[in-house]
Coordinates of N, CA and C and ligand atoms in Angstrom, one line a residue:
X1 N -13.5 -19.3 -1.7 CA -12.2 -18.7 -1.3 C -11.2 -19.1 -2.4
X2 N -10.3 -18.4 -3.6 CA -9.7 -18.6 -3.8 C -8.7 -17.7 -4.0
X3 N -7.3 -18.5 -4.4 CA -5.9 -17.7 -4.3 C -5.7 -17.3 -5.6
X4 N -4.8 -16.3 -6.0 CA -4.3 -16.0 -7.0 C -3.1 -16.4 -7.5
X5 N -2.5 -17.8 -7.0 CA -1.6 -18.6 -7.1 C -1.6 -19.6 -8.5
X6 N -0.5 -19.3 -9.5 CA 0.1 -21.0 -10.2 C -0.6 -22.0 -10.3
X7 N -1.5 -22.6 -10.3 CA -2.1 -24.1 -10.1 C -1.0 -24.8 -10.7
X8 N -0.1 -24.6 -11.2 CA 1.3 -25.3 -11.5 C 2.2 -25.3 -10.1
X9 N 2.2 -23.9 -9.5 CA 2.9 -24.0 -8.9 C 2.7 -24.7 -7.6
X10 N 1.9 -24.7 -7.2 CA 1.2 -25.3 -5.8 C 1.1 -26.3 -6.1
X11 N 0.8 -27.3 -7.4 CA 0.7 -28.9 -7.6 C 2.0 -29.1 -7.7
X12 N 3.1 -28.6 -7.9 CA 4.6 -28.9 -7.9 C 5.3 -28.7 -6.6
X13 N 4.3 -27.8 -5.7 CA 5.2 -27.7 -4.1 C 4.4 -28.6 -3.8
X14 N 2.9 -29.3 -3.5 CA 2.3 -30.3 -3.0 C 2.7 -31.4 -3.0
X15 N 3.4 -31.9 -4.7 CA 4.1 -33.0 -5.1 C 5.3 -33.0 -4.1
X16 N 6.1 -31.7 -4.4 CA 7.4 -32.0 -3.5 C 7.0 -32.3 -1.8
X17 N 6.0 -31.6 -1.2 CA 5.9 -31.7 0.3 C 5.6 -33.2 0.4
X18 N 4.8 -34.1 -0.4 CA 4.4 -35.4 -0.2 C 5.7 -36.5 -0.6
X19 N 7.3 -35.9 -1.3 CA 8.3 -36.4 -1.0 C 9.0 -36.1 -0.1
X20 N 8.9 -35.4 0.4 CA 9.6 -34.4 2.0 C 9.4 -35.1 2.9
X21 N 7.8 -35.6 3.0 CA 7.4 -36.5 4.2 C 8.1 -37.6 3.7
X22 N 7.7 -38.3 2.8 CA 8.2 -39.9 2.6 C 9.9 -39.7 3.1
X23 N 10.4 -38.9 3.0 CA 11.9 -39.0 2.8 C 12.0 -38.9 4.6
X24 N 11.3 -38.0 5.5 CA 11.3 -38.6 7.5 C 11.0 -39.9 7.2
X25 N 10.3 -40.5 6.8 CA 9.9 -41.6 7.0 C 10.9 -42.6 6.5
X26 N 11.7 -42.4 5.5 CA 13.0 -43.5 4.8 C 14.3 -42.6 5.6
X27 N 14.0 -41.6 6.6 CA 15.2 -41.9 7.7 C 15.2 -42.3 8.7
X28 N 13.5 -42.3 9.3 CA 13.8 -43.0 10.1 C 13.6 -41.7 11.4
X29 N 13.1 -40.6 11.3 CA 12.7 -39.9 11.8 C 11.1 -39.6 12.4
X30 N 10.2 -40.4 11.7 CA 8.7 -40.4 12.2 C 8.5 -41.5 12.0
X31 N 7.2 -41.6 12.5 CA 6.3 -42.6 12.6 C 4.7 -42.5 12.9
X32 N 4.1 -43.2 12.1 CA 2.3 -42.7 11.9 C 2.2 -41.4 11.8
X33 N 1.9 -40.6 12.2 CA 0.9 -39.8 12.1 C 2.2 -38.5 12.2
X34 N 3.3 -38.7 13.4 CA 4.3 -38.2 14.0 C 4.5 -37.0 13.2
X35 N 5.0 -35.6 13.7 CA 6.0 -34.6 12.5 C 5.0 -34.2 11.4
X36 N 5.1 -33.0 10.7 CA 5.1 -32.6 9.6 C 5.9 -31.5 9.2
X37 N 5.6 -31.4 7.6 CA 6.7 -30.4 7.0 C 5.8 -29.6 6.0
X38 N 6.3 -28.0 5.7 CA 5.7 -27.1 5.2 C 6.4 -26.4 4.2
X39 N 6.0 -25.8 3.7 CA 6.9 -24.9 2.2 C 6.1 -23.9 2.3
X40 N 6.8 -22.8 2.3 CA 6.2 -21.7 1.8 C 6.2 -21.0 0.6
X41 N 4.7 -20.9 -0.1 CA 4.7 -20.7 -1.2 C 5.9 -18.9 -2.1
X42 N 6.8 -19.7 -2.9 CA 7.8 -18.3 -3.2 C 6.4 -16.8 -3.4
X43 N 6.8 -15.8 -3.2 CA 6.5 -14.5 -3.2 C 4.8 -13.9 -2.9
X44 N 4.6 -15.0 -2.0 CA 3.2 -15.4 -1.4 C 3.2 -15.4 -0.1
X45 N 1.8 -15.0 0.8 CA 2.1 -14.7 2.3 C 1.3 -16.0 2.5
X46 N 1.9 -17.1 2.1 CA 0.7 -18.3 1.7 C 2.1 -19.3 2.2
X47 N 1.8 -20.8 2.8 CA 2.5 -22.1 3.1 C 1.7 -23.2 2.7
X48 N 2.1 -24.2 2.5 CA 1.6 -25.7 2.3 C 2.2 -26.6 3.5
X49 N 1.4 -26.7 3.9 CA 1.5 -27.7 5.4 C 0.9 -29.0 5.5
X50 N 1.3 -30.2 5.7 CA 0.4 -31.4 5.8 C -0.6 -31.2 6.7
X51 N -1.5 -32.2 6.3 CA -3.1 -32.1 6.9 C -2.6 -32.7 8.1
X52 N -3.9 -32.8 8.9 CA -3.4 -33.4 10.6 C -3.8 -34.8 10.5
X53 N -3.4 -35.7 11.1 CA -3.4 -37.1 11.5 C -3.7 -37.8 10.2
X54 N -3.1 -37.8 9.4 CA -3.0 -38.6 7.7 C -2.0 -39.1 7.7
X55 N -2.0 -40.6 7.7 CA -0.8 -41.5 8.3 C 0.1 -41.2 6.7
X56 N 1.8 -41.3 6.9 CA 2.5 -40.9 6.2 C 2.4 -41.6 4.6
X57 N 1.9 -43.1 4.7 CA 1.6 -43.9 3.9 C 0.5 -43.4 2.9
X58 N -0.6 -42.5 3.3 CA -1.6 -42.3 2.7 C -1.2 -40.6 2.0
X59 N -0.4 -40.4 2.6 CA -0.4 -38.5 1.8 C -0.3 -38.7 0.5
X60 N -1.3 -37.4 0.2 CA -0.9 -37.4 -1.4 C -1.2 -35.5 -1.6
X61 N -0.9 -35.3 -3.0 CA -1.1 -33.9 -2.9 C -2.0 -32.9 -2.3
X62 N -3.3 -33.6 -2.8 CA -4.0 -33.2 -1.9 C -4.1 -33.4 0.0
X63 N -3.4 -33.8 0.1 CA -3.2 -33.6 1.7 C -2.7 -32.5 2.0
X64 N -1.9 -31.9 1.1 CA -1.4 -30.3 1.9 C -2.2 -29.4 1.7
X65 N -2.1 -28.2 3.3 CA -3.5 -27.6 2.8 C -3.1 -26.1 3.0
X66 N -3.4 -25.8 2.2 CA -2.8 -24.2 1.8 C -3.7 -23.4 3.1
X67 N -2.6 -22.3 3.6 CA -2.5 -21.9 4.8 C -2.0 -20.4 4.8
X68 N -2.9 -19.0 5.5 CA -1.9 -18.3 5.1 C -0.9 -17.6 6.6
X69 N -0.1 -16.6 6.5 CA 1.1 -16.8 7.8 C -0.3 -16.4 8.5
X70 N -1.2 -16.4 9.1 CA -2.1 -16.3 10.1 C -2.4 -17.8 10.4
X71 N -1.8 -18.5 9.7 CA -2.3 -20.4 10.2 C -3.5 -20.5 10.3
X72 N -4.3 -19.7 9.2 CA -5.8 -20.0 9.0 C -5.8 -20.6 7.5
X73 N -6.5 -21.6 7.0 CA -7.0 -22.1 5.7 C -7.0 -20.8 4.7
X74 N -6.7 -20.9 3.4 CA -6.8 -19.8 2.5 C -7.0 -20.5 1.3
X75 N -7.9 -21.9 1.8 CA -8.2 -22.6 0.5 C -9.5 -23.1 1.0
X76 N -11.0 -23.7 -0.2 CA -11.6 -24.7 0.4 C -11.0 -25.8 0.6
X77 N -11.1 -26.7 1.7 CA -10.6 -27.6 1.5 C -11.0 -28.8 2.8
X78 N -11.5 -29.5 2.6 CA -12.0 -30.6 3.5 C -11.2 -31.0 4.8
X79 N -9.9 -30.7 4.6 CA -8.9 -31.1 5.5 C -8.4 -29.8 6.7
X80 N -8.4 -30.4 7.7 CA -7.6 -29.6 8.7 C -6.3 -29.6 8.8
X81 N -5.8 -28.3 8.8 CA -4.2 -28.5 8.7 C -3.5 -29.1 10.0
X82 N -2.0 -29.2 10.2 CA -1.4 -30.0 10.7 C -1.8 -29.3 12.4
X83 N -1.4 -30.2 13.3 CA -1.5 -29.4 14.9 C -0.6 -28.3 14.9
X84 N 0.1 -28.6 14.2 CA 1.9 -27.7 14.2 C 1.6 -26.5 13.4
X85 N 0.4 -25.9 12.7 CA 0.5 -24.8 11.5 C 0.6 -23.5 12.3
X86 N 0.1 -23.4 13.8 CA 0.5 -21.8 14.0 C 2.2 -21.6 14.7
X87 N 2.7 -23.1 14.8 CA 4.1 -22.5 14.7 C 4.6 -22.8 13.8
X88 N 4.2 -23.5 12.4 CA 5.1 -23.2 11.2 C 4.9 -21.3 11.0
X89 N 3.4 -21.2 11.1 CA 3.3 -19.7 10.4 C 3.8 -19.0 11.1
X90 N 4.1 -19.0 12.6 CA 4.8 -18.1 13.5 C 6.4 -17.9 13.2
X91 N 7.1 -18.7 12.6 CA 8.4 -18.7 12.3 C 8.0 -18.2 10.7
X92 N 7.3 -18.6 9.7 CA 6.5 -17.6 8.4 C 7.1 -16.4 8.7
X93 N 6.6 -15.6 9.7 CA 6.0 -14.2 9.9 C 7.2 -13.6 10.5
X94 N 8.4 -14.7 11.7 CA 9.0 -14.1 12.3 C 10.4 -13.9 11.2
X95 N 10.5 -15.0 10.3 CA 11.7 -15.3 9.4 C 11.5 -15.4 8.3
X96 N 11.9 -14.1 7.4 CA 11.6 -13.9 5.8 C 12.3 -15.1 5.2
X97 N 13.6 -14.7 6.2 CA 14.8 -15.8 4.5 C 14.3 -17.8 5.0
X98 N 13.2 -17.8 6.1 CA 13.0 -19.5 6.0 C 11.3 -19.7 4.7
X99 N 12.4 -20.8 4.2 CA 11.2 -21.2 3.0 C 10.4 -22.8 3.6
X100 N 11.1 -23.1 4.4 CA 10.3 -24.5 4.7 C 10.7 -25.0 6.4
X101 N 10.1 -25.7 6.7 CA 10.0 -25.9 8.3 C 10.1 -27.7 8.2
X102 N 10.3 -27.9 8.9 CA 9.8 -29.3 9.8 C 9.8 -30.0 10.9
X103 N 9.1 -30.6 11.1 CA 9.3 -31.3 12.5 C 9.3 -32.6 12.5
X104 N 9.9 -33.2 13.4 CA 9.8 -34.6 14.0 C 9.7 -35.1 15.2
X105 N 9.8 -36.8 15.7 CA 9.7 -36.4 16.8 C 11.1 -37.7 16.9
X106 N 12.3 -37.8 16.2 CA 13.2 -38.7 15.7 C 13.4 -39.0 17.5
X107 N 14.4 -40.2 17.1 CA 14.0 -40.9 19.1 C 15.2 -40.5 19.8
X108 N 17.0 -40.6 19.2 CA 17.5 -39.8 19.9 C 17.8 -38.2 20.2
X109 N 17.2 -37.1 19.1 CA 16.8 -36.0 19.1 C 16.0 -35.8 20.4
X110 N 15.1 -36.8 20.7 CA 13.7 -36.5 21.1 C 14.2 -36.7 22.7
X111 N 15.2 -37.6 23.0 CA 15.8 -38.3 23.9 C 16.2 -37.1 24.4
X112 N 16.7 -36.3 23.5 CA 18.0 -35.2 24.4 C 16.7 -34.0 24.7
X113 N 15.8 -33.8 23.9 CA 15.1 -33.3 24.3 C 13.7 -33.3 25.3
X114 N 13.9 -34.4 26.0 CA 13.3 -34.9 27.0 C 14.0 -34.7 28.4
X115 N 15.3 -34.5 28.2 CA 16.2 -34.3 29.1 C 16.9 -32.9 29.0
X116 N 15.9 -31.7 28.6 CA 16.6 -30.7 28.5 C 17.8 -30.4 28.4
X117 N 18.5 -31.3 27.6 CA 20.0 -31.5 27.3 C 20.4 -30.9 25.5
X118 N 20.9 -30.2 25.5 CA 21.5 -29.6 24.1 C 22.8 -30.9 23.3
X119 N 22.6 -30.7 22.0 CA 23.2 -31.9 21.1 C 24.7 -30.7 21.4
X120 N 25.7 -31.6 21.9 CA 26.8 -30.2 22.2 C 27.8 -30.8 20.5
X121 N 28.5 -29.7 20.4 CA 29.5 -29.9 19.1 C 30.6 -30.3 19.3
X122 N 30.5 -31.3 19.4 CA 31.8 -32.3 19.4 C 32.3 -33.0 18.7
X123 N 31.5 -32.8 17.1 CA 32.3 -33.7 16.1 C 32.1 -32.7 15.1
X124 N 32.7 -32.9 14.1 CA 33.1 -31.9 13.1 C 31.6 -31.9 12.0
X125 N 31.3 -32.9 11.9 CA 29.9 -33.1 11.6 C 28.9 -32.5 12.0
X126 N 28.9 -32.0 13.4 CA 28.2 -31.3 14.1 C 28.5 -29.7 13.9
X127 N 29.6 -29.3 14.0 CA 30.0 -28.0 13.5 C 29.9 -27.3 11.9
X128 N 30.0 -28.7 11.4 CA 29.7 -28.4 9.9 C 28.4 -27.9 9.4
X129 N 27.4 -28.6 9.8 CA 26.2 -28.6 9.8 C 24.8 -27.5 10.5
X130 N 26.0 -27.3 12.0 CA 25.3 -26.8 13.2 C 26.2 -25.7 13.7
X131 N 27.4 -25.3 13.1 CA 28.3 -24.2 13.4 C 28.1 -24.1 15.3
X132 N 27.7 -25.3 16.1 CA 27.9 -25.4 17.2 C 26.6 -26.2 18.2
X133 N 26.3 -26.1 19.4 CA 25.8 -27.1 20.0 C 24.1 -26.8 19.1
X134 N 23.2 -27.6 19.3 CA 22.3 -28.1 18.4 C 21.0 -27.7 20.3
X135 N 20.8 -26.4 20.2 CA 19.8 -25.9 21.2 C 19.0 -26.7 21.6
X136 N 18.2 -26.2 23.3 CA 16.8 -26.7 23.8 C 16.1 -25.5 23.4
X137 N 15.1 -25.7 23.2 CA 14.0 -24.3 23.4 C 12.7 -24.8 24.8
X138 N 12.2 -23.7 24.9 CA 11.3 -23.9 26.3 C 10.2 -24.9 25.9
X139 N 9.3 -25.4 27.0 CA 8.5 -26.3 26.9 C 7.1 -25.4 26.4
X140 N 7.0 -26.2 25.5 CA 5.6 -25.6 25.1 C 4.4 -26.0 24.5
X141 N 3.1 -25.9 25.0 CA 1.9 -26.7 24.0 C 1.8 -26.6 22.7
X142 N 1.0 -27.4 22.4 CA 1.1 -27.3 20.8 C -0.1 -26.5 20.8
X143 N -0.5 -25.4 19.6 CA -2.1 -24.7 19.7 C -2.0 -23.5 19.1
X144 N -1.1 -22.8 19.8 CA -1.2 -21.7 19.9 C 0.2 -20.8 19.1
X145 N 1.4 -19.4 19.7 CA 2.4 -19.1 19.1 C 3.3 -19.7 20.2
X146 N 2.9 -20.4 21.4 CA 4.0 -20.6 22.1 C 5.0 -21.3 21.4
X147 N 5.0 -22.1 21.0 CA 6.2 -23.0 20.1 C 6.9 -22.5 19.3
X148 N 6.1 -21.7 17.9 CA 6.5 -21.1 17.5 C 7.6 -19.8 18.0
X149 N 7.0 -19.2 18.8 CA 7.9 -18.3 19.6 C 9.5 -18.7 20.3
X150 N 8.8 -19.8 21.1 CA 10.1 -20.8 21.5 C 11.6 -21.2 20.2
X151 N 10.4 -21.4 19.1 CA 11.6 -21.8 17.8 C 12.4 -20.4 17.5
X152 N 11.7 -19.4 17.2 CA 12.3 -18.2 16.9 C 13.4 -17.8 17.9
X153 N 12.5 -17.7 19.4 CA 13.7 -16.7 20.2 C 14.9 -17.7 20.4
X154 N 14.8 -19.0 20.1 CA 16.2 -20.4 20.5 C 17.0 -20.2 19.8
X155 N 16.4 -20.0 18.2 CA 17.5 -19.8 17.1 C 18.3 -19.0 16.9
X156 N 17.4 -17.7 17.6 CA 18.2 -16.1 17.2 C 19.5 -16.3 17.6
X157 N 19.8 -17.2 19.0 CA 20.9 -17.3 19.5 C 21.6 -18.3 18.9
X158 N 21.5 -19.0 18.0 CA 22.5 -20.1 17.5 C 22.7 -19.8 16.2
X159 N 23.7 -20.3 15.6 CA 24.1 -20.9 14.5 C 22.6 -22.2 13.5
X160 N 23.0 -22.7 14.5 CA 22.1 -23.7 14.5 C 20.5 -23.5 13.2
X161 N 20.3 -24.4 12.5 CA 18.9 -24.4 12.3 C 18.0 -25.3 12.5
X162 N 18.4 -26.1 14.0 CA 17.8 -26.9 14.6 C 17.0 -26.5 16.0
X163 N 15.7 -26.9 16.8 CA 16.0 -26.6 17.8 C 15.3 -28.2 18.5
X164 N 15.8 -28.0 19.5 CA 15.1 -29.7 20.3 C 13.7 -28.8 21.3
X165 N 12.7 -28.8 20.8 CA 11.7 -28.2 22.0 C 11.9 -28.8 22.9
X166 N 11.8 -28.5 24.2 CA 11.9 -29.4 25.6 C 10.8 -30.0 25.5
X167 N 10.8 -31.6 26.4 CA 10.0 -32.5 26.3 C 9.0 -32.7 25.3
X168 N 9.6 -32.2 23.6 CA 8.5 -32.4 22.5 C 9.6 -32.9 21.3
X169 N 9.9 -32.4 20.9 CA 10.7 -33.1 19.5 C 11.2 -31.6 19.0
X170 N 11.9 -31.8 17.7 CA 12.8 -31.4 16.7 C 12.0 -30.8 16.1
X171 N 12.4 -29.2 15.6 CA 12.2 -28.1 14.8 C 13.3 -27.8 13.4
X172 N 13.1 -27.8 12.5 CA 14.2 -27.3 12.0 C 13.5 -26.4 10.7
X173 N 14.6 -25.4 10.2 CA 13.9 -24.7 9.6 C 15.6 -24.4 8.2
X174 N 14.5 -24.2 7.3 CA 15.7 -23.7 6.1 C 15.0 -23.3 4.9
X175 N 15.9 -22.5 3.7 CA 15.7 -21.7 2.8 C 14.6 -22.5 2.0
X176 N 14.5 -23.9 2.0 CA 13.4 -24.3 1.4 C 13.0 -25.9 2.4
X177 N 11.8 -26.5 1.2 CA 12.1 -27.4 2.6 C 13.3 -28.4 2.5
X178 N 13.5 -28.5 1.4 CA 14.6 -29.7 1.1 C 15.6 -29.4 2.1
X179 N 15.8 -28.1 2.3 CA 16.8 -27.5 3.3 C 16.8 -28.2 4.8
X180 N 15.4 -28.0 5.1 CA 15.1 -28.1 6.3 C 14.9 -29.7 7.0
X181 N 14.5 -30.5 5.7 CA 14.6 -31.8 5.7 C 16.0 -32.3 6.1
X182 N 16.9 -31.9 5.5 CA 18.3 -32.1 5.6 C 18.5 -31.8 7.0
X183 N 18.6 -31.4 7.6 CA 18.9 -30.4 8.8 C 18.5 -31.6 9.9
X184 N 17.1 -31.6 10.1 CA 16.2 -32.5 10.5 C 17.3 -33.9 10.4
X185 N 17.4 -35.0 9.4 CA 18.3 -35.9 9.2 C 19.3 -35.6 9.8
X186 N 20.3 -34.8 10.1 CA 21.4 -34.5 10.4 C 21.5 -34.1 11.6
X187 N 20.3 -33.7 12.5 CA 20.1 -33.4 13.7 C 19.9 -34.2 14.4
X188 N 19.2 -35.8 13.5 CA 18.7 -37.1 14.6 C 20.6 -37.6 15.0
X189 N 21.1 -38.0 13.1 CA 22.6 -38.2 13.4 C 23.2 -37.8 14.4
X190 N 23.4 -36.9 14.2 CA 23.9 -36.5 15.7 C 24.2 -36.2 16.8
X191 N 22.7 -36.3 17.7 CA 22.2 -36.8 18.5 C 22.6 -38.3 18.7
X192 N 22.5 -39.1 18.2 CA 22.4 -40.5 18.1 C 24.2 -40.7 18.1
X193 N 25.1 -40.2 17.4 CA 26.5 -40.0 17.2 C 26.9 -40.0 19.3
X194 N 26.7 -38.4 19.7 CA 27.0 -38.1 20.9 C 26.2 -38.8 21.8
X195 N 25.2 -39.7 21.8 CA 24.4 -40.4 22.8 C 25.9 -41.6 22.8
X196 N 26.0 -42.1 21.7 CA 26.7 -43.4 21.6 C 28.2 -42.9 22.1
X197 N 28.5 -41.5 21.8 CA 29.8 -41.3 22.1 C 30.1 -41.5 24.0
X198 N 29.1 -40.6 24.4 CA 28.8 -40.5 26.1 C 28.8 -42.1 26.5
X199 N 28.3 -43.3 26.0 CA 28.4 -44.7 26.3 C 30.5 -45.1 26.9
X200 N 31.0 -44.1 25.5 CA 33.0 -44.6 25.8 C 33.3 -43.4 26.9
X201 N 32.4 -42.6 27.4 CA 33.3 -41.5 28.1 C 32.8 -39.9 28.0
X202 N 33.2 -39.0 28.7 CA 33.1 -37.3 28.1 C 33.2 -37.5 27.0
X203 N 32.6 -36.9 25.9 CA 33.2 -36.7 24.2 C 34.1 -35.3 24.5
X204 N 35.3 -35.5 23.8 CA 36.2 -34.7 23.9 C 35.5 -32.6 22.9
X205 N 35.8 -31.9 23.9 CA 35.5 -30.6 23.2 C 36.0 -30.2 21.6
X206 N 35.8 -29.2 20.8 CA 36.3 -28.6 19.6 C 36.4 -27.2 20.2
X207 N 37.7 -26.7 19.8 CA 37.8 -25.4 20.1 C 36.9 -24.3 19.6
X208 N 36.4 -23.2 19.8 CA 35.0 -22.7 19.0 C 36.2 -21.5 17.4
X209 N 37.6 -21.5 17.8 CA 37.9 -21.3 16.7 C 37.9 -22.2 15.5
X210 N 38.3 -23.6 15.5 CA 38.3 -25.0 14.6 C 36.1 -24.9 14.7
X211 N 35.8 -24.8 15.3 CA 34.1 -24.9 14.9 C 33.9 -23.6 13.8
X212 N 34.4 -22.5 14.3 CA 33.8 -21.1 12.9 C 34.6 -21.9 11.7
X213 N 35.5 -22.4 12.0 CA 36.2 -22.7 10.5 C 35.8 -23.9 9.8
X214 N 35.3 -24.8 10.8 CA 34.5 -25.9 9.9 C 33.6 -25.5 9.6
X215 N 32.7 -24.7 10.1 CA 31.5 -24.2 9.5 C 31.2 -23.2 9.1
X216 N 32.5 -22.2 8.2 CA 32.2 -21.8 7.5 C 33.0 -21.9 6.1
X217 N 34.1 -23.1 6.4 CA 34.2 -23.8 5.1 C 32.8 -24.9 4.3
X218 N 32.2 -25.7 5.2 CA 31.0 -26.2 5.1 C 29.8 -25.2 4.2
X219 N 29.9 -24.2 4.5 CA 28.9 -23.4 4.0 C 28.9 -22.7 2.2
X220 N 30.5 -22.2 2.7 CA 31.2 -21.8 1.3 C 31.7 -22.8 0.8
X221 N 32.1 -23.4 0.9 CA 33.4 -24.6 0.2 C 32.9 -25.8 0.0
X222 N 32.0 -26.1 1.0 CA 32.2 -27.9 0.5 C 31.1 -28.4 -0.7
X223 N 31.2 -29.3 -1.4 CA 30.3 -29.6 -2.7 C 30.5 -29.0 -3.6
X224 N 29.7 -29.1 -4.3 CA 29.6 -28.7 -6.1 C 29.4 -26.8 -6.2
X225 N 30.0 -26.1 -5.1 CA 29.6 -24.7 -5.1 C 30.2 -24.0 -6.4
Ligands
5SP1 O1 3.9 -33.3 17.9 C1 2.9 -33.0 17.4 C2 1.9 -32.1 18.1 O2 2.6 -30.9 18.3 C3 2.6 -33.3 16.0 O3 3.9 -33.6 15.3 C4 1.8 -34.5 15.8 O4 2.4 -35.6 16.3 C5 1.4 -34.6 14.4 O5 0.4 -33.7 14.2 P1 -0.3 -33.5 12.8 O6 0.7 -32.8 11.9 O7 -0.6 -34.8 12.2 O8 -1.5 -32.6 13.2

């Protein structure tokens, strides 16, 4: 079985997916085996997804294993892909403009989503990032498109490119994976921000006009644009 793919180019998304993981793991968002992250190969109906249960320590390029949006193998390859590959390829198939996916199972993220409780937008940080509360999506096994489907139909309704699966962990998805990684980090933050805030009290509301405008200065305006 083989692709008609770059061999440059797949050893240079492999390389990057095996810094993607190391970088959950230097935030502080997985552990062992926990999460994985995918890229989708540019102008290819093809993704790179970590193998299943290869502790974060041991990935190397060869650990990702080319996948196509059917979350079937489209390479030989020794390795089974991640538990997570039919809902990376289910969000593949449902979302052209997402280039990279990830998951985790980070511990205050995981907290609110244990408690079918939504990250609400209370700090400007949260609006910036999440243009508003940071969703639950439904409970769902891992296996099959149920999750997948859950990530898709949760998002359509948010800003957000986060979702908290109920009683499972963190989805996050963006234009590549570096995108999505980001997202991910910034989703445990602030979780972890509004857990600690709820310790002094209610955290005080943002009006949802000051929310459109922080986040859509954040989008256009802030950084090196
Ligand atoms: O939460 C789950 C199962 O949905 C996964 O994140 C596993 O914890 C890691 O699975 P692999 O990617 O190693 O198969």
């Amino acid at each position: 079985m083989s692709v008609d793919v770059s061999p440059q180019l797949l050893g240079d998304l492999r390389a990057e997916l095996v810094e993607r993981h190391q970088q959950l793991v230097r935030y502080g968002l997985v552990v062992w085996t926990a999460g994985n992250v995918s890229a989708r190969v540019p102008g290819r109906e093809l993704f790179l997804i970590k193998a299943s249960g290869v502790e974060y320590e041991r990935l190397e390029p060869a650990s990702m294993v080319l996948c196509d949006l059917n979350g079937e193998r489209a390479e030989q390859s020794g390795l089974k892909a991640s538990s997570d590959t039919a809902a990376h390829a289910y969000v593949y198939r449902a979302m052209p403009e997402v280039g990279g996916v990830v998951h985790t199972h980070s511990n205050y993220a995981c907290a609110f989503a244990a408690a079918g409780e939504p990250v609400p937008c209370v700090l400007t940080g949260i609006a910036d990032e999440f243009g508003g509360e940071i969703p639950v999506g439904p409970f769902a096994r891992v296996g099959n498109d149920d999750i997948g489907e859950g990530i898709v139909s949760t998002l359509a309704g948010h800003r957000s490119r986060a979702v908290l699966m109920q009683n499972h962990g963190v989805f996050t998805v963006g234009a590549n994976a570096e995108a999505a990684v980001k997202t991910a980090v910034l989703c445990e933050d602030s979780a972890k921000s509004v857990h600690l805030a709820r310790s002094l009290g209610e955290p005080l509301s943002i009006a949802s006009a000051d929310i459109d405008a922080l986040h859509d200065r954040y989008r256009n305006v802030y950084g090196q644009q």
